[in-house]
XYZ file of C-alpha atoms in Angstrom:
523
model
C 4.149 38.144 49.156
C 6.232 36.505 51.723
C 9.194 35.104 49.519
C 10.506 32.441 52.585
C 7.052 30.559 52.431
C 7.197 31.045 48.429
C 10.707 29.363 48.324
C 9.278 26.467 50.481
C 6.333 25.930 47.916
C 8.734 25.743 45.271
C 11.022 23.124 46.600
C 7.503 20.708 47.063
C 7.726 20.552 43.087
C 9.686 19.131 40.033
C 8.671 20.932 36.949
C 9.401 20.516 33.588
C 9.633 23.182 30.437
C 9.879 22.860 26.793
C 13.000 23.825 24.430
C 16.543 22.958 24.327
C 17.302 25.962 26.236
C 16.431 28.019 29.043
C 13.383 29.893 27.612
C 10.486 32.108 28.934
C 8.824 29.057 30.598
C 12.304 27.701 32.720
C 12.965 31.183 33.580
C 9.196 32.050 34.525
C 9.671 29.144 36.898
C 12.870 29.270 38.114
C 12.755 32.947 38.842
C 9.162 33.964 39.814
C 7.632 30.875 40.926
C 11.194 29.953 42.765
C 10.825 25.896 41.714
C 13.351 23.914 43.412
C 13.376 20.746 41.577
C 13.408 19.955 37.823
C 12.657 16.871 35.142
C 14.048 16.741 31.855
C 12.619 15.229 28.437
C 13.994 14.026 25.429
C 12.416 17.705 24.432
C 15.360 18.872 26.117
C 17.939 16.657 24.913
C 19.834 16.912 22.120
C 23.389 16.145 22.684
C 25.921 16.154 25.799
C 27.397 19.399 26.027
C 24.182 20.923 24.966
C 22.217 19.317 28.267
C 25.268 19.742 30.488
C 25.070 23.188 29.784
C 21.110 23.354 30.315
C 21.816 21.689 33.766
C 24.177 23.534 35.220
C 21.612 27.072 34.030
C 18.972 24.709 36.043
C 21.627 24.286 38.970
C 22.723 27.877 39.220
C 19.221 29.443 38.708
C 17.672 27.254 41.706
C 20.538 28.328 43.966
C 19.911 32.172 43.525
C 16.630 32.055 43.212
C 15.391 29.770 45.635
C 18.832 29.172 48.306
C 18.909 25.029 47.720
C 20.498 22.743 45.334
C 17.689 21.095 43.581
C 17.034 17.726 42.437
C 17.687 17.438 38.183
C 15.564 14.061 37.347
C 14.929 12.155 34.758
C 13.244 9.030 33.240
C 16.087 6.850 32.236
C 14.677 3.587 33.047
C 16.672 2.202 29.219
C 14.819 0.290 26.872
C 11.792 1.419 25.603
C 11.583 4.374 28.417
C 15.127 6.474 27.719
C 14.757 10.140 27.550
C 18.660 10.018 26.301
C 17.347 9.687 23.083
C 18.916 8.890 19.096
C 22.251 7.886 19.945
C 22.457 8.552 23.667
C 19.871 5.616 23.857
C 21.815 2.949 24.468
C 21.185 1.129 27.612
C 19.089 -1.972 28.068
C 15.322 -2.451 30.177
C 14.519 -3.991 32.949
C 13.075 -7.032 31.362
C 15.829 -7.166 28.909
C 18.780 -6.970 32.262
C 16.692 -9.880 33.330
C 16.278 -12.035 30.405
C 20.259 -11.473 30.427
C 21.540 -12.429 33.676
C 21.154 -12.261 37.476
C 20.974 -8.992 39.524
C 24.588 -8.206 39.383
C 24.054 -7.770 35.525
C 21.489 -5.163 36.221
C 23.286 -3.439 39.083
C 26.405 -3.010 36.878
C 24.462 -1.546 34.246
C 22.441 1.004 36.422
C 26.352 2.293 38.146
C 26.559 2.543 34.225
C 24.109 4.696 33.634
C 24.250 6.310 36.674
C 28.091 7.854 35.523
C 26.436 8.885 32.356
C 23.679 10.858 33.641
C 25.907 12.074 36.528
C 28.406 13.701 33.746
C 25.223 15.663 32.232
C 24.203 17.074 35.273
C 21.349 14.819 36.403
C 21.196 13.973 40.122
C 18.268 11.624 40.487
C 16.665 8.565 37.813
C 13.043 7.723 38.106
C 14.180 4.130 37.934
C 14.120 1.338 38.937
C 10.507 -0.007 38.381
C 9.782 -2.101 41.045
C 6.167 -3.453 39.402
C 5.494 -7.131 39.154
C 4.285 -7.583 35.437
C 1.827 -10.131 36.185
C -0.825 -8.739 33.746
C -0.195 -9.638 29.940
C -2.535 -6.870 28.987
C -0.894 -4.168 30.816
C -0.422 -1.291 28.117
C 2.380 0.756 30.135
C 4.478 -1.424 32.388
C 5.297 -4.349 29.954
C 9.194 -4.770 29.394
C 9.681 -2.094 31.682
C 9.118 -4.420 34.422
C 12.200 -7.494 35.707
C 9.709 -9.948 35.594
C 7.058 -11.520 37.541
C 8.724 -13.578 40.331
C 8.377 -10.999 43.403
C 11.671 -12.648 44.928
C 13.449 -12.127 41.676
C 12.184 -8.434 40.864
C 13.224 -7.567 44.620
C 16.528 -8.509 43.895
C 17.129 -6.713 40.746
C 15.273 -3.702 42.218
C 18.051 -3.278 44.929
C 21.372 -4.381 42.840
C 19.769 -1.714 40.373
C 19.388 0.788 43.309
C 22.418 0.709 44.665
C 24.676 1.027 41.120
C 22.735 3.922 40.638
C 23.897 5.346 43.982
C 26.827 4.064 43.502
C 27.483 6.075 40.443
C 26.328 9.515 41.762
C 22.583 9.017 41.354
C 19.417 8.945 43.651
C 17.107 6.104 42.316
C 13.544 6.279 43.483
C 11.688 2.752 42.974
C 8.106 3.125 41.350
C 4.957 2.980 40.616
C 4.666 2.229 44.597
C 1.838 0.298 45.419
C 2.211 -1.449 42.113
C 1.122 -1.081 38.467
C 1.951 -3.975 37.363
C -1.763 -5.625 37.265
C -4.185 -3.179 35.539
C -5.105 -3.549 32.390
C -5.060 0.272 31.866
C -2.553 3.114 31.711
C -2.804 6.232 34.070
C -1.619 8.491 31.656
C -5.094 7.968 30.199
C -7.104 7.368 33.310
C -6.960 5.949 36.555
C -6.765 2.346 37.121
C -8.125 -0.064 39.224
C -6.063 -2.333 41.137
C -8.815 -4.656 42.632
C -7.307 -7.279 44.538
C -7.382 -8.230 48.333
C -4.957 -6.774 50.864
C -3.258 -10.526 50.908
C -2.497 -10.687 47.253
C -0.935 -7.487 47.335
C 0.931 -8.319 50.284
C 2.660 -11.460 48.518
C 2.911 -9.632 45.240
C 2.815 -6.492 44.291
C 3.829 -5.087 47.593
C 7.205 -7.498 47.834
C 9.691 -5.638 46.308
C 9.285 -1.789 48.254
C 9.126 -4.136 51.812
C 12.726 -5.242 50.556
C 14.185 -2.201 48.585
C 12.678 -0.490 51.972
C 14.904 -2.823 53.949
C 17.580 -2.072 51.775
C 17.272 1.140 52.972
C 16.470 2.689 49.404
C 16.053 6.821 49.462
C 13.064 7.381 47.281
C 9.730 5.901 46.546
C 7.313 7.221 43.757
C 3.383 6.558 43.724
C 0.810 5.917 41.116
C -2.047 7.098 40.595
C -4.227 3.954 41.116
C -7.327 3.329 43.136
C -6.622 0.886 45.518
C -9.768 0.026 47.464
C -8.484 -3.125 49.565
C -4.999 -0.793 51.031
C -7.837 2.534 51.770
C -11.853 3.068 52.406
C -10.886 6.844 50.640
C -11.928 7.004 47.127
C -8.449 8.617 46.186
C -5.802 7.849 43.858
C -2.546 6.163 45.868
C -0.705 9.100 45.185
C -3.244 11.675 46.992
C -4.145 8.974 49.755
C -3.352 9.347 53.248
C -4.466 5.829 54.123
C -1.576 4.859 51.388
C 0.920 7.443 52.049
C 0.778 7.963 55.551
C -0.613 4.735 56.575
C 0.866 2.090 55.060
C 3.965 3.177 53.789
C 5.128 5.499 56.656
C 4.083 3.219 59.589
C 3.199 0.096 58.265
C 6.067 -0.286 56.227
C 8.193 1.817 58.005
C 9.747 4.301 54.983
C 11.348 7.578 55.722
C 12.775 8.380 52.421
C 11.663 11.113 50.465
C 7.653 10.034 48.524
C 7.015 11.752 45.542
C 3.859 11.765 42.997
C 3.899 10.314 39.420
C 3.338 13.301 37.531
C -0.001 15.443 38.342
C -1.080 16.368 34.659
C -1.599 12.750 33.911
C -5.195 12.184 33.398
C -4.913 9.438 36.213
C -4.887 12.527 38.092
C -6.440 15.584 35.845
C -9.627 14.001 34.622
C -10.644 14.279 38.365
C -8.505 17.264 40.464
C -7.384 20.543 39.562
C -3.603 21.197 40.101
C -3.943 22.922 42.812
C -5.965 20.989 44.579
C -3.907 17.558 43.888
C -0.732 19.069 45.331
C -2.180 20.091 48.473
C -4.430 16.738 48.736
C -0.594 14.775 47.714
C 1.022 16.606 50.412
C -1.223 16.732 53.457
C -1.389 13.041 52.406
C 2.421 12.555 52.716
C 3.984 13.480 49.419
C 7.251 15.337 49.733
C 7.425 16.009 46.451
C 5.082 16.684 43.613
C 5.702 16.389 39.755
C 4.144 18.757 37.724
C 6.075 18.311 34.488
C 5.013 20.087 31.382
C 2.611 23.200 31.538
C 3.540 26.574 33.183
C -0.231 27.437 34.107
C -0.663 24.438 36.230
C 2.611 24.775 37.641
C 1.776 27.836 38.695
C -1.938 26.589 40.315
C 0.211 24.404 42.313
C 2.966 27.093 43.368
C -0.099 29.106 44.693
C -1.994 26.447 46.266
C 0.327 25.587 48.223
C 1.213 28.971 49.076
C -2.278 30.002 49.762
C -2.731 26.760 51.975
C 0.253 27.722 54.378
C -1.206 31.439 54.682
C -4.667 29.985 54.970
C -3.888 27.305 57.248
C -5.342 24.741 55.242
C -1.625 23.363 55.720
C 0.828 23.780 58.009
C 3.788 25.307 57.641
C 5.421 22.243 59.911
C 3.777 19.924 57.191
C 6.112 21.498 54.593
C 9.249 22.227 56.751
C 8.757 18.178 57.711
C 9.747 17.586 54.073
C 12.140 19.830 53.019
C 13.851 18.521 55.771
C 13.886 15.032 55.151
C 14.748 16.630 50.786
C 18.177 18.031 52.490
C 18.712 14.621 54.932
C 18.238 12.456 51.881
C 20.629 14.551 49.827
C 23.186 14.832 52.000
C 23.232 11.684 53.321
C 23.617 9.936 49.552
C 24.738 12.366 47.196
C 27.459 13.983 49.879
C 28.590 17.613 49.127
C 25.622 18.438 46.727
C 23.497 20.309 49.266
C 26.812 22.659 50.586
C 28.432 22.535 47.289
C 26.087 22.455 44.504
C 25.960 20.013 41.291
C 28.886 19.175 39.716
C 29.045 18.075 36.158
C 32.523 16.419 35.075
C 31.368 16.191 31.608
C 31.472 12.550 29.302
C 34.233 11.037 28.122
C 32.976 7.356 27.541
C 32.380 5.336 24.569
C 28.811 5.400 23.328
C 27.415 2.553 23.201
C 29.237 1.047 26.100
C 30.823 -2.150 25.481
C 29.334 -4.086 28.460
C 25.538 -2.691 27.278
C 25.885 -4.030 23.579
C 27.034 -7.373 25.209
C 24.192 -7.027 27.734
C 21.480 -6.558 24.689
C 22.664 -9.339 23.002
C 23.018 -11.803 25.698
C 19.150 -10.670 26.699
C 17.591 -12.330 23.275
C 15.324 -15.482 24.076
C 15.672 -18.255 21.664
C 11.936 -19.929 22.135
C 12.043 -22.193 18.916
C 14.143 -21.951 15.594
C 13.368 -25.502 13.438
C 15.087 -25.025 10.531
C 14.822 -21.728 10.472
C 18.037 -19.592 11.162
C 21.175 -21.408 10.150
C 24.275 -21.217 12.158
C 25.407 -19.154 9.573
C 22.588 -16.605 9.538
C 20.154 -15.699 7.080
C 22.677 -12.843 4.891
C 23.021 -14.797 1.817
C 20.091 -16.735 1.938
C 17.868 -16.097 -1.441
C 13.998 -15.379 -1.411
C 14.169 -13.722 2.436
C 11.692 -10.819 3.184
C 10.755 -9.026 6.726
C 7.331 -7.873 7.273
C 7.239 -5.275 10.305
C 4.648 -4.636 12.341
C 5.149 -1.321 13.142
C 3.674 0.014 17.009
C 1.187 2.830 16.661
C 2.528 5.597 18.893
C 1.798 4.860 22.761
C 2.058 7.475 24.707
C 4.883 6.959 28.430
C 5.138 10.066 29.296
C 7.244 11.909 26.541
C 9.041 9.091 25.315
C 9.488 10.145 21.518
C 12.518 8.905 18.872
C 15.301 10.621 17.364
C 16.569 9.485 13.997
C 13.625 7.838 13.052
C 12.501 3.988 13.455
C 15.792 2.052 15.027
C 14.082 -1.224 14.035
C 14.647 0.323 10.230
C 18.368 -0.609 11.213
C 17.292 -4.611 10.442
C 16.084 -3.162 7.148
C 19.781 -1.535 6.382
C 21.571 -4.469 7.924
C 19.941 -6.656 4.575
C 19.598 -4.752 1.939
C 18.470 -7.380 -1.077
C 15.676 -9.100 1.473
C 12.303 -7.551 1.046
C 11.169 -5.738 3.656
C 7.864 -3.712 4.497
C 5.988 -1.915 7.447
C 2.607 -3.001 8.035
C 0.701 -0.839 11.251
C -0.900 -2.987 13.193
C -3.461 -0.569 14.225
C -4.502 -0.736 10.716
C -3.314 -3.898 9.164
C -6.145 -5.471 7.549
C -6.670 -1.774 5.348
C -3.016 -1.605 4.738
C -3.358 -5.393 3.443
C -6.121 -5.154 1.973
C -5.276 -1.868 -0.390
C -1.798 -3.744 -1.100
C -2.135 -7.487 -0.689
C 1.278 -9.276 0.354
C 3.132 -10.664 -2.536
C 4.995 -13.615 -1.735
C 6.459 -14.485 -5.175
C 9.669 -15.872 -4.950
C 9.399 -15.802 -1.235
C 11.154 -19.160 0.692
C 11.685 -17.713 4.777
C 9.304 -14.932 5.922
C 10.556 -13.216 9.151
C 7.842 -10.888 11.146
C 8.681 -8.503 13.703
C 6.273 -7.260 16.104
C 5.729 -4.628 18.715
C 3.030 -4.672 20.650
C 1.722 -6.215 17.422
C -0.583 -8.454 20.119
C -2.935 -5.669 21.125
C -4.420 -5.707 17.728
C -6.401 -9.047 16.925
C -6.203 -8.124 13.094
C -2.451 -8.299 12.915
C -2.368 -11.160 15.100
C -5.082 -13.043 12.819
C -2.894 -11.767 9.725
C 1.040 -13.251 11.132
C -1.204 -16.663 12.236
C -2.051 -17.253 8.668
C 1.106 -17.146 7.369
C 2.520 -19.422 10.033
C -0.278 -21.842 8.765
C 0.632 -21.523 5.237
C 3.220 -22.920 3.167
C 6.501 -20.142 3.813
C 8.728 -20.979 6.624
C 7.823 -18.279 9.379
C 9.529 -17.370 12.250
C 8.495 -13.930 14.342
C 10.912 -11.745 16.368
C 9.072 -10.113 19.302
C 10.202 -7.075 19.666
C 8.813 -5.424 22.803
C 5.956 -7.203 25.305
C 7.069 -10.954 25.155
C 3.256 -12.431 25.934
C 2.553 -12.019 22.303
C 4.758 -15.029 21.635
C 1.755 -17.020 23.057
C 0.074 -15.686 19.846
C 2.803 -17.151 17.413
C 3.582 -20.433 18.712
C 3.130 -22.524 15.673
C 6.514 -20.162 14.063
C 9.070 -22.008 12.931
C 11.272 -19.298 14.793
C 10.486 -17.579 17.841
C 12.294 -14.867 19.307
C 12.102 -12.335 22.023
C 13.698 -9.250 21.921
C 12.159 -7.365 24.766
C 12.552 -3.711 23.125
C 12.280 -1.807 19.820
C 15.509 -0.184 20.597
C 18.912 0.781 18.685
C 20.455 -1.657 20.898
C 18.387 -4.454 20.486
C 17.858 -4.090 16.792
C 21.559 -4.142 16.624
C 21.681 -7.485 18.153
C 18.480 -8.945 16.469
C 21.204 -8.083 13.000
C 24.001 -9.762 14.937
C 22.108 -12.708 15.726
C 20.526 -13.043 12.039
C 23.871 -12.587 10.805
C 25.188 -15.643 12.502
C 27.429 -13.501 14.612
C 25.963 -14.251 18.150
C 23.751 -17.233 19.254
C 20.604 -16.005 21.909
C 21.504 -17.777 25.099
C 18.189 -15.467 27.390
C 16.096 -16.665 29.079
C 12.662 -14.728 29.508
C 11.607 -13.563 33.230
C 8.513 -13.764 32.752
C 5.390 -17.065 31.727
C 4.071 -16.627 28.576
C 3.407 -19.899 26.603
């Protein structure tokens, strides 16, 4: 086996591994498939020193196995998509930076974030997400877009871009063309984005023309079928037309293109491994994600390998790539290729000051008549929380350490009543143990996604047309407020996070007042 060409097929890939430490799969890949580039999960996180030290095993492995310094990613968008997970989870969303402020707020916080993950190791956030969240029904974007004002999005999408670079980090702006209008999630299957070339062009499309101009270093793509931008019938991510086409010439990128991750079923439903990495890469892609199994990292190590021996691709095709991987390195994280990583360790406060007094200025005060007293609701007799709780939705591997954090509003008042309800299976759960209301005067409701399941929703509107006071804290998408407007209170709180249930308690507490304003039309 040639190792030079083996080495080259390796740095076209960011793989991922299970465990807290470097086990058979990391060193399988690191050592005999010679990956160049890696993604963490929350799998792999448990505390700082602990993925510090996994880092620099990832750092020094790459170098003397493969000869380059690879990229160390991860998905730390904040809010409800934070691999730094339990209490390393503590930086705002997009939608919540936007309900808070201008894009200075949300640049600030990404050169935030950016230190943090620098200290552990990480080179390179799969944030910001540049996707215009014009679709209320959209089960994966959601919060985790700024809003759905193109102008407005652009402009948090490059103050986000460069605090991240300005804090040691490579941001790459996603889900390029836009994912922000389907009604269905690509880690399930592949949506359709159907609309004509000059809606996309005025929306969706908007923000990478200006983060492009900005001269932003990375672009990720999503696997969507796109039929007005290509006559192919192949996901963005595997499309030439898309790729090579429009964003190379039309648009005029020469930053690094990678993949969204090729073992979503966007992708696997249709395509072996192997045969999506070489379709993403003769189609443009400089690098591909394959982020959780060894067996199909493998497939792609060899297809790749196979296709340069074969000719099925050329070895200039690859060599076009890995140089534009070292330009883009050197040019904005300086000394990394020559040098290597370097990991200076944490010494901040966790939370940071500025984030807890980001979350709190994000809440969205839509209506409160009579409802929540200036003095809060802590003393206030006969007060019980019902909480919708979210089924599990699947982003990736987005899982929580340390249990619910909205359970924090359930510590914060101990004498109210307070019960979870899952809205997947509310009218069951109500029906084998009716509500009981005796004694009851102010019922609060917080929801999470609660508006994806008409049973819930039908549930919370009857008690807003009965008798009780009602008001409803959203807690994650904000169109479901459109469900609840008859509440006596209304509330947004953009994401079931530690942060954000900490400021829902300071706000019901009488401590803060919600002075956000929401970024996106929903009543």
């Amino acid at each position: 086996m040639d190792k030079d060409l083996l080495k080259k097929a390796g740095r076209m890939l960011v793989c991922g591994f299970d465990g807290l430490e470097p086990g058979e799969h990391a060193r399988t890949a690191a050592r005999e498939l010679l990956i160049g580039h890696w993604i963490l999960f929350a799998r792999n996180i448990r505390d700082h020193e602990q993925v510090a030290e996994l880092n620099k095993w990832l750092a020094r492995e790459t170098r003397s196995n493969n000869g380059s310094t690879p990229f160390i990613t991860i998905d730390q968008e904040g809010g409800i998509v934070s691999r730094l997970h339990g209490d390393l989870n503590t930086y705002p969303g997009a939608m919540a930076l936007a309900a808070a402020g201008g894009p200075e707020i949300s640049g600030r916080a990404a050169r935030i974030t950016a230190e943090h993950l620098h200290s552990l190791g990480f080179n390179v956030n799969l944030a910001p997400v540049a996707d215009i969240n014009s679709n209320p029904q959209n089960p994966i974007v959601g919060p985790r877009s700024f809003g759905d004002d193109p102008e407005a999005v652009s402009q948090h999408i490059i103050s986000t871009s460069r605090g991240y670079l300005e804090g040691g980090i490579l941001p790459v702006v996603k889900h390029f063309p836009g994912h922000g209008d389907t009604s269905e999630d690509s880690h399930k299957s592949l949506p359709l984005l159907p609309h004509p070339a000059h809606t996309l062009q005025n929306r969706e499309l908007i923000p990478f023309i200006q983060a492009i101009e900005a001269d932003i270093p990375a672009i990720m793509v999503a696997h969507l079928l796109v039929p007005a931008l290509s006559s192919i019938d192949l996901p963005a991510s595997l499309n030439a037309d898309i790729i090579q086409g429009l964003l190379r010439r039309t648009m005029g990128f020469d930053g690094l293109i990678m993949t969204d991750c090729l073992e979503m079923q966007g992708i696997s439903l249709y395509y072996d491994t192997g045969e999506a990495v070489l379709k993403a890469v003769k189609a443009g892609a400089d690098l591909c994600f394959i982020s959780h199994t060894l067996e199909e990292q493998e497939k792609g190590v060899k297809a790749l390998y196979d296709g340069i021996k074969s000719g099925t691709i050329s070895e200039s095709r690859i060599d076009e790539s890995l140089q534009r991987q070292q330009r883009i390195m050197m040019k904005n994280l300086p000394g990394q290729w020559e040098d290597g990583i370097s990991i200076p360790g944490w010494s901040g406060r966790l939370p940071d000051p500025e984030m807890e007094n980001l979350s709190r200025k994000s809440l969205t005060l839509l209506k409160n008549t009579n409802f929540l007293p200036s003095s809060g609701l802590e003393d206030f007799p006969g007060f019980q929380i019902l909480y919708f709780v979210r089924p599990e939705q699947f982003i990736g591997e987005n899982t929580v350490s340390g249990g619910d954090p909205l359970d924090r509003v359930e510590k914060a008042f101990p004498e109210s009543r307070f019960r979870r309800i899952p809205s997947d299976r509310a009218e069951e759960e109500l029906r084998r143990r009716p509500l009981a209301l005796q004694g009851v005067e102010k019922l609060l409701v917080l929801t999470c996604d609660t508006g994806f399941y008409p049973d819930a929703v039908s549930f919370i509107q009857e008690q807003i047309n009965g008798p009780l006071p009602v008001g409803v804290a959203v807690m994650r998408t904000p169109y479901e407020a459109g469900h609840f407007k008859g509440a006596d209170f209304l509330l947004l709180g953009y994401e079931n996070t530690r942060l954000a249930a900490d400021s829902l308690v300071a706000l019901l507490k009488g401590e803060i007042t919600a002075e956000g304003t929401c970024p996106v039309s929903i009543l």
